[in-house]
Short mmCIF file of C-alpha atoms in Angstrom, two decimals:
data_model
loop_
_atom_site.label_atom_id
_atom_site.label_comp_id
_atom_site.label_asym_id
_atom_site.label_seq_id
_atom_site.Cartn_x
_atom_site.Cartn_y
_atom_site.Cartn_z
CA UNK A 1 15.72 -22.92 14.27
CA UNK A 2 15.04 -19.94 16.51
CA UNK A 3 14.76 -20.39 20.26
CA UNK A 4 11.71 -18.95 22.01
CA UNK A 5 12.70 -17.51 25.38
CA UNK A 6 11.01 -15.19 27.86
CA UNK A 7 12.28 -11.63 27.91
CA UNK A 8 13.48 -11.82 31.50
CA UNK A 9 15.78 -14.76 30.70
CA UNK A 10 17.79 -12.78 28.13
CA UNK A 11 21.20 -11.44 29.15
CA UNK A 12 20.74 -8.51 26.78
CA UNK A 13 17.57 -7.46 28.61
CA UNK A 14 19.38 -7.51 31.92
CA UNK A 15 22.08 -5.33 30.38
CA UNK A 16 19.49 -2.98 28.85
CA UNK A 17 18.10 -2.26 32.31
CA UNK A 18 21.55 -1.18 33.49
CA UNK A 19 22.13 1.38 30.72
CA UNK A 20 21.98 4.97 31.97
CA UNK A 21 18.63 6.61 31.28
CA UNK A 22 18.49 9.52 28.84
CA UNK A 23 17.46 12.98 30.06
CA UNK A 24 15.14 13.72 27.15
CA UNK A 25 14.58 17.34 28.09
CA UNK A 26 18.31 17.97 27.99
CA UNK A 27 18.88 15.85 24.89
CA UNK A 28 16.23 17.71 22.88
CA UNK A 29 17.17 21.25 23.90
CA UNK A 30 19.14 23.62 21.68
CA UNK A 31 21.55 22.29 19.07
CA UNK A 32 21.54 18.84 20.65
CA UNK A 33 17.91 18.49 19.65
CA UNK A 34 18.56 19.75 16.13
CA UNK A 35 21.29 17.17 15.60
CA UNK A 36 19.12 14.36 16.95
CA UNK A 37 16.27 15.19 14.57
CA UNK A 38 18.67 14.94 11.63
CA UNK A 39 20.34 11.76 12.87
CA UNK A 40 17.64 9.57 14.36
CA UNK A 41 15.54 8.88 11.27
CA UNK A 42 14.96 5.78 9.12
CA UNK A 43 13.52 5.83 5.57
CA UNK A 44 10.33 3.84 5.00
CA UNK A 45 8.40 2.80 1.91
CA UNK A 46 5.86 5.08 0.24
CA UNK A 47 7.92 8.23 0.85
CA UNK A 48 7.59 7.91 4.63
CA UNK A 49 10.25 8.14 7.30
CA UNK A 50 10.33 7.10 10.97
CA UNK A 51 11.91 9.74 13.21
CA UNK A 52 12.64 8.74 16.80
CA UNK A 53 14.77 11.72 17.86
CA UNK A 54 12.39 12.59 20.67
CA UNK A 55 12.53 9.15 22.24
CA UNK A 56 14.58 8.44 25.38
CA UNK A 57 17.42 6.79 23.49
CA UNK A 58 21.06 7.52 22.79
CA UNK A 59 23.94 5.51 21.32
CA UNK A 60 24.26 3.36 24.45
CA UNK A 61 20.56 2.53 24.56
CA UNK A 62 20.48 1.80 20.83
CA UNK A 63 23.46 -0.52 21.13
CA UNK A 64 21.74 -2.39 23.95
CA UNK A 65 18.53 -2.63 21.89
CA UNK A 66 20.49 -4.02 18.94
CA UNK A 67 21.92 -6.72 21.19
CA UNK A 68 18.43 -7.51 22.45
CA UNK A 69 17.20 -7.89 18.86
CA UNK A 70 20.11 -10.21 18.13
CA UNK A 71 19.67 -12.40 21.22
CA UNK A 72 15.88 -12.55 20.75
CA UNK A 73 16.53 -13.61 17.12
CA UNK A 74 13.89 -11.24 15.77
CA UNK A 75 14.91 -11.44 12.11
CA UNK A 76 15.23 -15.22 12.31
CA UNK A 77 11.73 -15.49 13.79
CA UNK A 78 10.31 -13.24 11.08
CA UNK A 79 11.96 -15.50 8.50
CA UNK A 80 10.38 -18.52 10.15
CA UNK A 81 6.99 -16.81 9.97
CA UNK A 82 7.06 -15.92 6.29
CA UNK A 83 8.64 -19.23 5.32
CA UNK A 84 5.66 -21.08 6.71
CA UNK A 85 6.56 -22.33 10.18
CA UNK A 86 3.69 -22.66 12.66
CA UNK A 87 4.04 -19.38 14.57
CA UNK A 88 0.47 -19.24 15.89
CA UNK A 89 1.03 -21.92 18.53
CA UNK A 90 -2.31 -21.34 20.26
CA UNK A 91 -4.28 -22.43 17.20
CA UNK A 92 -1.49 -24.49 15.57
CA UNK A 93 -1.57 -22.34 12.43
CA UNK A 94 0.70 -20.63 9.96
CA UNK A 95 0.70 -16.80 9.87
CA UNK A 96 0.52 -15.64 6.26
CA UNK A 97 -0.94 -12.13 6.02
CA UNK A 98 2.36 -10.87 4.57
CA UNK A 99 1.85 -13.23 1.65
CA UNK A 100 -1.26 -11.36 0.52
CA UNK A 101 1.05 -8.60 -0.72
CA UNK A 102 4.17 -10.48 -1.79
CA UNK A 103 6.52 -13.46 -1.50
CA UNK A 104 9.10 -12.62 1.17
CA UNK A 105 10.75 -16.02 1.28
CA UNK A 106 10.23 -19.59 0.17
CA UNK A 107 6.98 -20.83 -1.38
CA UNK A 108 4.54 -21.97 1.29
CA UNK A 109 2.10 -24.79 0.69
CA UNK A 110 -0.91 -25.42 2.92
CA UNK A 111 -4.30 -27.05 2.33
CA UNK A 112 -2.74 -28.64 -0.75
CA UNK A 113 -2.12 -25.34 -2.57
CA UNK A 114 0.59 -22.73 -2.94
CA UNK A 115 -0.68 -19.96 -0.67
CA UNK A 116 0.73 -17.03 -2.63
CA UNK A 117 -1.04 -18.35 -5.72
CA UNK A 118 -4.24 -18.74 -3.69
CA UNK A 119 -4.16 -15.11 -2.48
CA UNK A 120 -3.33 -13.74 -5.92
CA UNK A 121 -6.16 -15.77 -7.46
CA UNK A 122 -8.63 -14.26 -5.00
CA UNK A 123 -7.32 -10.76 -5.74
CA UNK A 124 -7.76 -11.39 -9.46
CA UNK A 125 -11.33 -12.67 -8.95
CA UNK A 126 -12.17 -9.59 -6.87
CA UNK A 127 -10.61 -7.29 -9.47
CA UNK A 128 -12.64 -8.91 -12.25
CA UNK A 129 -15.85 -8.63 -10.24
CA UNK A 130 -15.18 -5.00 -9.28
CA UNK A 131 -14.44 -4.04 -12.88
CA UNK A 132 -17.69 -5.65 -14.04
CA UNK A 133 -19.62 -3.72 -11.40
CA UNK A 134 -17.95 -0.47 -12.41
CA UNK A 135 -18.53 -0.90 -16.15
CA UNK A 136 -22.13 -2.04 -15.73
CA UNK A 137 -21.77 -5.73 -16.59
CA UNK A 138 -23.05 -6.60 -13.12
CA UNK A 139 -26.07 -4.47 -12.22
CA UNK A 140 -29.19 -4.44 -10.10
CA UNK A 141 -32.44 -6.05 -11.31
CA UNK A 142 -33.37 -2.88 -13.22
CA UNK A 143 -30.09 -2.97 -15.16
CA UNK A 144 -28.78 0.07 -13.26
CA UNK A 145 -25.29 0.45 -11.83
CA UNK A 146 -24.56 -0.09 -8.18
CA UNK A 147 -23.40 3.15 -6.55
CA UNK A 148 -22.80 2.08 -2.95
CA UNK A 149 -21.00 -0.83 -1.30
CA UNK A 150 -21.79 -1.79 2.30
CA UNK A 151 -19.48 -4.05 4.30
CA UNK A 152 -21.15 -6.19 6.98
CA UNK A 153 -18.59 -7.48 9.47
CA UNK A 154 -17.21 -6.95 12.94
CA UNK A 155 -13.78 -6.69 14.56
CA UNK A 156 -11.06 -7.14 11.96
CA UNK A 157 -13.70 -7.42 9.25
CA UNK A 158 -14.72 -3.84 10.01
CA UNK A 159 -12.05 -1.80 11.81
CA UNK A 160 -9.21 -2.23 9.31
CA UNK A 161 -11.19 -1.95 6.06
CA UNK A 162 -13.20 0.99 7.45
CA UNK A 163 -10.01 2.82 8.51
CA UNK A 164 -8.40 2.15 5.11
CA UNK A 165 -11.48 3.36 3.22
CA UNK A 166 -11.68 6.61 5.17
CA UNK A 167 -7.95 7.10 4.72
CA UNK A 168 -8.25 7.07 0.92
CA UNK A 169 -11.73 8.48 0.32
CA UNK A 170 -10.63 12.07 -0.29
CA UNK A 171 -7.49 11.02 -2.17
CA UNK A 172 -9.65 8.93 -4.52
CA UNK A 173 -12.06 11.80 -5.15
CA UNK A 174 -9.19 14.13 -6.00
CA UNK A 175 -7.48 11.58 -8.27
CA UNK A 176 -10.55 10.36 -10.21
CA UNK A 177 -10.39 6.97 -8.50
CA UNK A 178 -13.63 7.20 -6.52
CA UNK A 179 -15.95 4.52 -7.90
CA UNK A 180 -18.50 3.83 -5.16
CA UNK A 181 -19.29 5.16 -1.74
CA UNK A 182 -18.63 2.64 1.03
CA UNK A 183 -20.56 2.20 4.27
CA UNK A 184 -19.98 -0.21 7.14
CA UNK A 185 -22.31 -2.12 9.45
CA UNK A 186 -20.62 -3.78 12.41
CA UNK A 187 -22.38 -3.35 15.75
CA UNK A 188 -25.15 -5.81 16.60
CA UNK A 189 -26.97 -2.79 18.03
CA UNK A 190 -29.87 -2.47 15.55
CA UNK A 191 -29.39 1.29 15.44
CA UNK A 192 -26.14 0.76 13.54
CA UNK A 193 -27.69 -1.19 10.66
CA UNK A 194 -30.79 1.00 10.62
CA UNK A 195 -28.76 4.19 10.41
CA UNK A 196 -26.73 2.89 7.45
CA UNK A 197 -29.76 1.52 5.63
CA UNK A 198 -31.63 4.81 6.10
CA UNK A 199 -28.70 6.70 4.56
CA UNK A 200 -28.50 4.73 1.30
CA UNK A 201 -30.61 3.67 -1.68
CA UNK A 202 -30.69 -0.09 -1.16
CA UNK A 203 -31.74 -0.71 -4.78
CA UNK A 204 -28.35 0.64 -5.93
CA UNK A 205 -26.31 -0.96 -3.12
CA UNK A 206 -24.21 -4.10 -3.04
CA UNK A 207 -23.52 -5.70 0.34
CA UNK A 208 -20.31 -7.53 1.31
CA UNK A 209 -20.89 -10.10 4.06
CA UNK A 210 -17.58 -10.92 5.79
CA UNK A 211 -17.38 -13.96 8.04
CA UNK A 212 -14.58 -16.50 7.90
CA UNK A 213 -16.60 -19.23 9.61
CA UNK A 214 -19.97 -18.15 8.27
CA UNK A 215 -21.28 -18.37 11.84
CA UNK A 216 -20.36 -15.01 13.41
CA UNK A 217 -23.47 -14.11 15.42
CA UNK A 218 -23.29 -10.32 15.12
CA UNK A 219 -22.57 -10.44 11.39
CA UNK A 220 -25.31 -12.94 10.57
CA UNK A 221 -27.77 -10.92 12.65
CA UNK A 222 -26.95 -7.81 10.63
CA UNK A 223 -27.19 -9.81 7.41
CA UNK A 224 -30.76 -10.73 8.34
CA UNK A 225 -31.45 -7.06 9.06
CA UNK A 226 -30.18 -6.13 5.57
CA UNK A 227 -32.05 -8.96 3.84
CA UNK A 228 -35.29 -7.84 5.47
CA UNK A 229 -34.71 -4.31 4.21
CA UNK A 230 -34.04 -5.56 0.68
CA UNK A 231 -37.16 -7.74 0.69
CA UNK A 232 -39.29 -4.86 1.97
CA UNK A 233 -38.02 -2.82 -0.98
CA UNK A 234 -39.17 -5.59 -3.33
CA UNK A 235 -35.61 -6.70 -4.09
CA UNK A 236 -33.99 -10.14 -4.28
CA UNK A 237 -31.20 -10.16 -1.62
CA UNK A 238 -29.19 -12.74 -3.58
CA UNK A 239 -28.76 -10.17 -6.37
CA UNK A 240 -27.34 -7.58 -3.96
CA UNK A 241 -24.96 -9.57 -1.77
CA UNK A 242 -21.49 -11.11 -2.03
CA UNK A 243 -19.63 -13.10 0.62
CA UNK A 244 -16.04 -13.05 1.85
CA UNK A 245 -15.54 -16.27 3.74
CA UNK A 246 -13.52 -19.48 3.96
CA UNK A 247 -13.89 -22.20 1.34
CA UNK A 248 -15.34 -24.55 3.97
CA UNK A 249 -17.96 -22.20 5.43
CA UNK A 250 -21.69 -22.56 4.69
CA UNK A 251 -21.52 -19.28 2.75
CA UNK A 252 -18.95 -20.52 0.24
CA UNK A 253 -21.27 -22.17 -2.26
CA UNK A 254 -24.60 -20.65 -1.27
CA UNK A 255 -27.05 -19.37 -3.87
CA UNK A 256 -27.75 -16.44 -1.53
CA UNK A 257 -24.79 -14.50 -2.97
CA UNK A 258 -23.76 -13.10 -6.33
CA UNK A 259 -20.20 -14.28 -5.70
CA UNK A 260 -17.94 -15.58 -2.92
CA UNK A 261 -14.30 -14.64 -2.35
CA UNK A 262 -12.13 -16.61 0.00
CA UNK A 263 -9.81 -16.11 2.94
CA UNK A 264 -8.26 -18.77 5.15
CA UNK A 265 -7.35 -19.58 8.74
CA UNK A 266 -3.79 -18.30 8.32
CA UNK A 267 -4.79 -14.63 8.34
CA UNK A 268 -6.22 -13.23 11.57
CA UNK A 269 -9.05 -10.74 11.29
CA UNK A 270 -7.00 -7.80 12.53
CA UNK A 271 -4.34 -8.57 9.90
CA UNK A 272 -6.83 -9.01 7.05
CA UNK A 273 -7.02 -5.56 5.42
CA UNK A 274 -4.68 -6.71 2.63
CA UNK A 275 -6.65 -9.94 2.08
CA UNK A 276 -10.05 -10.43 0.47
CA UNK A 277 -11.57 -8.87 3.60
CA UNK A 278 -10.22 -5.47 2.62
CA UNK A 279 -9.76 -6.26 -1.04
CA UNK A 280 -13.44 -6.61 -1.94
CA UNK A 281 -14.72 -3.39 -0.38
CA UNK A 282 -11.65 -1.29 -1.31
CA UNK A 283 -11.57 -2.57 -4.90
CA UNK A 284 -15.27 -1.80 -5.30
CA UNK A 285 -14.87 1.64 -3.74
CA UNK A 286 -11.68 2.77 -5.49
CA UNK A 287 -10.88 0.22 -8.20
CA UNK A 288 -8.47 -2.74 -8.22
CA UNK A 289 -5.55 -0.54 -9.33
CA UNK A 290 -5.73 1.51 -6.14
CA UNK A 291 -5.90 -1.63 -4.00
CA UNK A 292 -2.83 -2.93 -5.87
CA UNK A 293 -0.92 0.27 -4.98
CA UNK A 294 -1.92 -0.22 -1.35
CA UNK A 295 -0.53 -3.77 -1.45
CA UNK A 296 2.66 -2.54 -3.10
CA UNK A 297 3.34 -0.10 -0.26
CA UNK A 298 2.80 -2.84 2.33
CA UNK A 299 5.06 -5.24 0.45
CA UNK A 300 7.89 -2.71 0.28
CA UNK A 301 7.64 -2.07 4.01
CA UNK A 302 7.64 -5.82 4.70
CA UNK A 303 10.95 -6.09 2.87
CA UNK A 304 12.45 -3.39 5.09
CA UNK A 305 11.40 -5.43 8.12
CA UNK A 306 13.79 -8.20 7.03
CA UNK A 307 16.85 -6.01 7.70
CA UNK A 308 19.05 -7.25 10.55
CA UNK A 309 20.36 -3.73 11.25
CA UNK A 310 17.87 -1.96 13.53
CA UNK A 311 19.18 1.39 12.25
CA UNK A 312 17.75 0.46 8.85
CA UNK A 313 14.65 -1.40 10.04
CA UNK A 314 11.96 1.09 11.12
CA UNK A 315 9.55 -1.54 12.43
CA UNK A 316 12.14 -3.26 14.59
CA UNK A 317 13.42 0.05 15.93
CA UNK A 318 9.90 1.19 16.81
CA UNK A 319 9.18 -2.17 18.44
CA UNK A 320 12.34 -2.26 20.52
CA UNK A 321 11.92 1.31 21.74
CA UNK A 322 8.38 0.36 22.72
CA UNK A 323 9.67 -2.63 24.70
CA UNK A 324 12.21 -0.37 26.40
CA UNK A 325 9.45 2.08 27.35
CA UNK A 326 7.18 -0.68 28.61
CA UNK A 327 9.62 -2.95 30.44
CA UNK A 328 12.42 -0.64 31.57
CA UNK A 329 10.89 2.83 31.82
CA UNK A 330 7.54 1.44 33.00
CA UNK A 331 5.13 3.36 30.74
CA UNK A 332 1.72 1.61 30.53
CA UNK A 333 0.12 3.29 27.48
CA UNK A 334 0.88 4.56 24.01
CA UNK A 335 -1.08 7.29 22.22
CA UNK A 336 -1.33 7.22 18.42
CA UNK A 337 -1.84 10.76 17.14
CA UNK A 338 -2.32 11.15 13.37
CA UNK A 339 -2.33 14.75 12.19
CA UNK A 340 -4.54 13.81 9.27
CA UNK A 341 -8.32 13.71 9.38
CA UNK A 342 -8.23 10.92 6.81
CA UNK A 343 -6.66 8.71 9.50
CA UNK A 344 -9.52 9.39 11.92
CA UNK A 345 -10.22 5.68 12.47
CA UNK A 346 -6.63 4.48 12.22
CA UNK A 347 -6.05 4.62 16.02
CA UNK A 348 -9.19 2.49 16.52
CA UNK A 349 -7.78 -0.10 14.12
CA UNK A 350 -4.44 -0.06 15.96
CA UNK A 351 -6.25 -0.56 19.26
CA UNK A 352 -7.43 -3.94 18.04
CA UNK A 353 -4.25 -4.75 16.14
CA UNK A 354 -2.00 -4.12 19.13
CA UNK A 355 -4.15 -4.97 22.15
CA UNK A 356 -5.68 -8.14 20.70
CA UNK A 357 -2.24 -9.32 19.55
CA UNK A 358 -0.07 -8.61 22.58
CA UNK A 359 -2.59 -8.32 25.39
CA UNK A 360 -1.38 -11.61 26.84
CA UNK A 361 -0.20 -12.71 30.29
CA UNK A 362 1.12 -16.13 29.28
CA UNK A 363 3.90 -16.98 26.86
CA UNK A 364 3.71 -19.07 23.70
CA UNK A 365 3.75 -22.24 25.81
CA UNK A 366 0.91 -21.20 28.14
CA UNK A 367 3.21 -20.30 31.02
CA UNK A 368 2.68 -17.06 33.01
CA UNK A 369 5.13 -14.25 32.25
CA UNK A 370 6.67 -12.10 34.97
CA UNK A 371 6.87 -8.86 33.01
CA UNK A 372 4.55 -6.40 31.32
CA UNK A 373 3.42 -7.08 27.76
CA UNK A 374 1.25 -5.01 25.39
CA UNK A 375 0.44 -1.39 26.32
CA UNK A 376 -2.96 0.26 26.25
CA UNK A 377 -3.40 1.98 22.86
CA UNK A 378 -5.60 5.01 22.31
CA UNK A 379 -5.68 8.10 20.12
CA UNK A 380 -7.50 10.66 18.04
CA UNK A 381 -6.53 12.89 15.14
CA UNK A 382 -4.74 16.17 15.78
CA UNK A 383 -5.51 18.94 16.28
CA UNK A 384 -8.77 17.70 17.85
CA UNK A 385 -6.90 15.71 20.48
CA UNK A 386 -5.02 18.82 21.60
CA UNK A 387 -8.33 20.21 22.82
CA UNK A 388 -9.23 16.94 24.51
CA UNK A 389 -6.81 14.59 26.30
CA UNK A 390 -3.47 16.37 25.70
CA UNK A 391 -3.88 18.01 29.11
CA UNK A 392 -3.12 14.66 30.76
CA UNK A 393 -0.36 13.92 28.26
CA UNK A 394 1.41 17.19 29.07
CA UNK A 395 0.82 17.54 32.80
CA UNK A 396 -0.66 14.28 34.09
CA UNK A 397 1.02 11.99 36.58
CA UNK A 398 1.65 9.23 34.01
CA UNK A 399 4.10 9.60 31.15
CA UNK A 400 2.48 8.32 27.95
CA UNK A 401 4.74 7.68 24.92
CA UNK A 402 3.34 9.25 21.75
CA UNK A 403 3.37 8.18 18.12
CA UNK A 404 2.66 11.10 15.80
CA UNK A 405 1.86 10.69 12.10
CA UNK A 406 2.03 13.71 9.80
CA UNK A 407 2.05 14.65 6.11
CA UNK A 408 3.51 17.68 4.38
CA UNK A 409 0.61 17.94 1.95
CA UNK A 410 -3.11 17.32 2.28
CA UNK A 411 -5.09 15.04 -0.02
CA UNK A 412 -7.55 17.39 -1.72
CA UNK A 413 -5.13 20.17 -2.61
CA UNK A 414 -7.54 22.89 -1.48
CA UNK A 415 -6.44 25.25 1.27
CA UNK A 416 -6.84 28.77 2.56
CA UNK A 417 -4.34 31.37 3.72
CA UNK A 418 -5.18 33.05 7.02
CA UNK A 419 -2.69 35.21 8.94
CA UNK A 420 0.08 34.50 6.42
CA UNK A 421 -0.08 30.68 6.57
CA UNK A 422 -2.21 27.91 5.07
CA UNK A 423 -4.35 25.46 7.00
CA UNK A 424 -1.89 22.67 6.18
CA UNK A 425 1.00 24.75 7.48
CA UNK A 426 -0.94 25.40 10.68
CA UNK A 427 -1.58 21.65 11.03
CA UNK A 428 2.10 20.80 10.55
CA UNK A 429 3.17 23.63 12.86
CA UNK A 430 1.08 22.06 15.61
CA UNK A 431 2.82 18.69 15.14
CA UNK A 432 6.29 20.23 15.39
CA UNK A 433 5.26 22.34 18.37
CA UNK A 434 3.75 19.42 20.25
CA UNK A 435 6.82 17.19 19.83
CA UNK A 436 9.11 19.87 21.25
CA UNK A 437 6.64 20.91 23.95
CA UNK A 438 6.33 17.33 25.17
CA UNK A 439 10.09 16.78 25.14
CA UNK A 440 11.39 20.10 26.46
CA UNK A 441 8.50 21.40 28.56
CA UNK A 442 8.53 24.90 30.09
CA UNK A 443 9.53 26.06 33.55
CA UNK A 444 7.18 28.42 35.37
CA UNK A 445 6.97 29.57 38.98
CA UNK A 446 3.23 29.09 38.70
CA UNK A 447 3.02 25.31 39.07
CA UNK A 448 -0.23 25.21 37.07
CA UNK A 449 1.71 26.56 34.10
CA UNK A 450 4.79 24.42 34.58
CA UNK A 451 5.53 21.67 32.04
CA UNK A 452 8.02 19.05 33.20
CA UNK A 453 8.80 17.86 29.67
CA UNK A 454 10.70 14.61 29.05
CA UNK A 455 7.58 13.13 27.45
CA UNK A 456 8.83 10.86 24.62
CA UNK A 457 7.42 10.73 21.10
CA UNK A 458 8.21 9.53 17.60
CA UNK A 459 6.79 10.68 14.29
CA UNK A 460 6.18 9.03 10.95
CA UNK A 461 6.37 11.74 8.28
CA UNK A 462 5.29 11.54 4.64
CA UNK A 463 4.71 13.76 1.63
CA UNK A 464 1.04 12.81 1.31
CA UNK A 465 -1.31 10.04 2.40
CA UNK A 466 -1.69 7.90 -0.74
CA UNK A 467 -2.57 4.23 -1.31
CA UNK A 468 1.11 3.29 -1.32
CA UNK A 469 2.04 5.28 1.79
CA UNK A 470 -1.04 3.93 3.57
CA UNK A 471 0.04 0.37 2.79
CA UNK A 472 3.50 1.11 4.17
CA UNK A 473 2.00 2.69 7.28
CA UNK A 474 -0.22 -0.32 7.91
CA UNK A 475 2.63 -2.82 7.43
CA UNK A 476 4.85 -0.76 9.76
CA UNK A 477 2.48 -1.19 12.68
CA UNK A 478 1.65 -4.82 11.86
CA UNK A 479 5.34 -5.69 11.86
CA UNK A 480 6.15 -3.56 14.90
CA UNK A 481 3.52 -5.47 16.88
CA UNK A 482 4.85 -8.78 15.57
CA UNK A 483 8.40 -7.96 16.68
CA UNK A 484 7.20 -6.92 20.12
CA UNK A 485 5.34 -10.21 20.47
CA UNK A 486 8.54 -12.04 19.58
CA UNK A 487 10.47 -10.12 22.27
CA UNK A 488 7.79 -10.78 24.89
CA UNK A 489 7.57 -14.43 23.76
CA UNK A 490 3.79 -14.26 23.44
CA UNK A 491 1.59 -15.58 20.65
CA UNK A 492 0.49 -12.40 18.86
CA UNK A 493 -1.81 -14.27 16.48
CA UNK A 494 -4.62 -15.73 18.56
CA UNK A 495 -7.26 -13.93 20.63
CA UNK A 496 -8.73 -16.29 23.20
CA UNK A 497 -9.59 -13.28 25.36
CA UNK A 498 -12.58 -12.44 23.16
CA UNK A 499 -14.20 -15.85 23.51
CA UNK A 500 -15.48 -16.05 27.10
CA UNK A 501 -17.93 -13.17 26.69
CA UNK A 502 -19.34 -14.78 23.54
CA UNK A 503 -19.96 -18.06 25.37
CA UNK A 504 -21.72 -16.33 28.26
CA UNK A 505 -23.82 -14.20 25.88
CA UNK A 506 -25.13 -17.38 24.26
CA UNK A 507 -26.10 -18.68 27.69
CA UNK A 508 -27.96 -15.44 28.40
CA UNK A 509 -29.89 -15.69 25.12
CA UNK A 510 -30.76 -19.31 25.94
CA UNK A 511 -31.91 -18.23 29.42
CA UNK A 512 -29.36 -20.58 30.92
CA UNK A 513 -28.26 -18.23 33.70
CA UNK A 514 -27.75 -18.09 37.43
CA UNK A 515 -26.20 -15.82 40.02
CA UNK A 516 -24.87 -12.48 38.85
CA UNK A 517 -25.35 -13.45 35.18
CA UNK A 518 -29.06 -13.92 35.79
CA UNK A 519 -29.40 -10.68 37.73
CA UNK A 520 -27.68 -8.66 35.01
CA UNK A 521 -29.86 -10.39 32.39
CA UNK A 522 -32.97 -9.41 34.34
CA UNK A 523 -31.64 -5.87 34.81
CA UNK A 524 -31.36 -5.54 31.03
CA UNK A 525 -34.75 -7.16 30.43
CA UNK A 526 -33.42 -10.02 28.32
#
């Protein structure tokens, strides 16, 4: 059984801090840089690769990181997770999101059932339902096909599925896999629901209500908003709505829904894109076959994460370099920079995935830790970001590690040649230029035009963003975050930090307030 120890008690971490720091500007200049780009790369699933040449590592640092991985027993802890040990100590739960896309280890039984069988059964039920919607067996009251699917959820029930849908929308249109347009309602702000409802034909829309407990206030409020709109249109809401929930929730056997598909307590919301939470909306939008390809890419990447050799384990390498940057080099943030418009909401998903998982100041046993844990995550697609916050990244007082994502080919296949190069070539040229500019900088006597360089980055490169490569990309970051939580000895699978605000909001709505809470309530005219 693996031992759970704080990072600052590990001999390997003490040794890591003593390793000589890498001069990145020097390491990435000239032929040295060329050799590093060729050498420091790890193949991933879905035709992707993780290149960390422009990180502040060398053979000595990598050796020290490998020893840290060994002493922290990262592979052993991953094995414990997928073999069904209780890893979520805060809520005393298993952690099984990997099992939605494959069986990594031993069969796991919980709630009296084999969990892999349970997840596959739900996927099969969703596939059958989606196919019946697509072929017209399930229709609206007028016998007409549904053309739009709207997901109603918040947090992990929105961010991940929305990001995945946008990532594949253009690919699906190009590859004759686009079945239904998808929309998303998440914010309890009534303008969100109203804007979506005003943009669709509700008579040809099917709504997916996602709430594990069946009691999520924001989601149920938006459900009422949607039901009112359906009734005003003379429609029966129960003929236009399905539920994704737990088997024990009040939604599970309600006559208010055409069908109910189940999730369980062993998959956190931010890890739920490969469960029924993502499966229902993505299968309706693109077809079950596309969702299956997405799962396949994630499953293949999960298998790579089992490798004990960090030189062959892209997730572990990415995680350990991130720990080195956070706890030795002292960098507080990480920017995720996809050079793909399809990944426009992917950084927002990673914000939740990373910051909700590892934004902890106590260890797995509730004891305060004496070192930094999860970084602040932010990002936008390139090249838009270059004209926004890259100024600070290049010349600001803080060094911010960067994670680029780029593809050699676009999704739609259309392009234009201007000044002897295509748009895609211009996009890729910007990625290459930015990596080198951040690492090597540029000396100038005019200090306003001087670039210090030595700003570290990595890049995940692929041929094209497809369902399979997207699945691999998602699993990469899920597993990276998991490994970092193991190193920091925090519980990456609960999120108590989101609860206090909910409790106080209920008090405000019940007019049970005093002090500053009352004054702010009055200020907002509640």
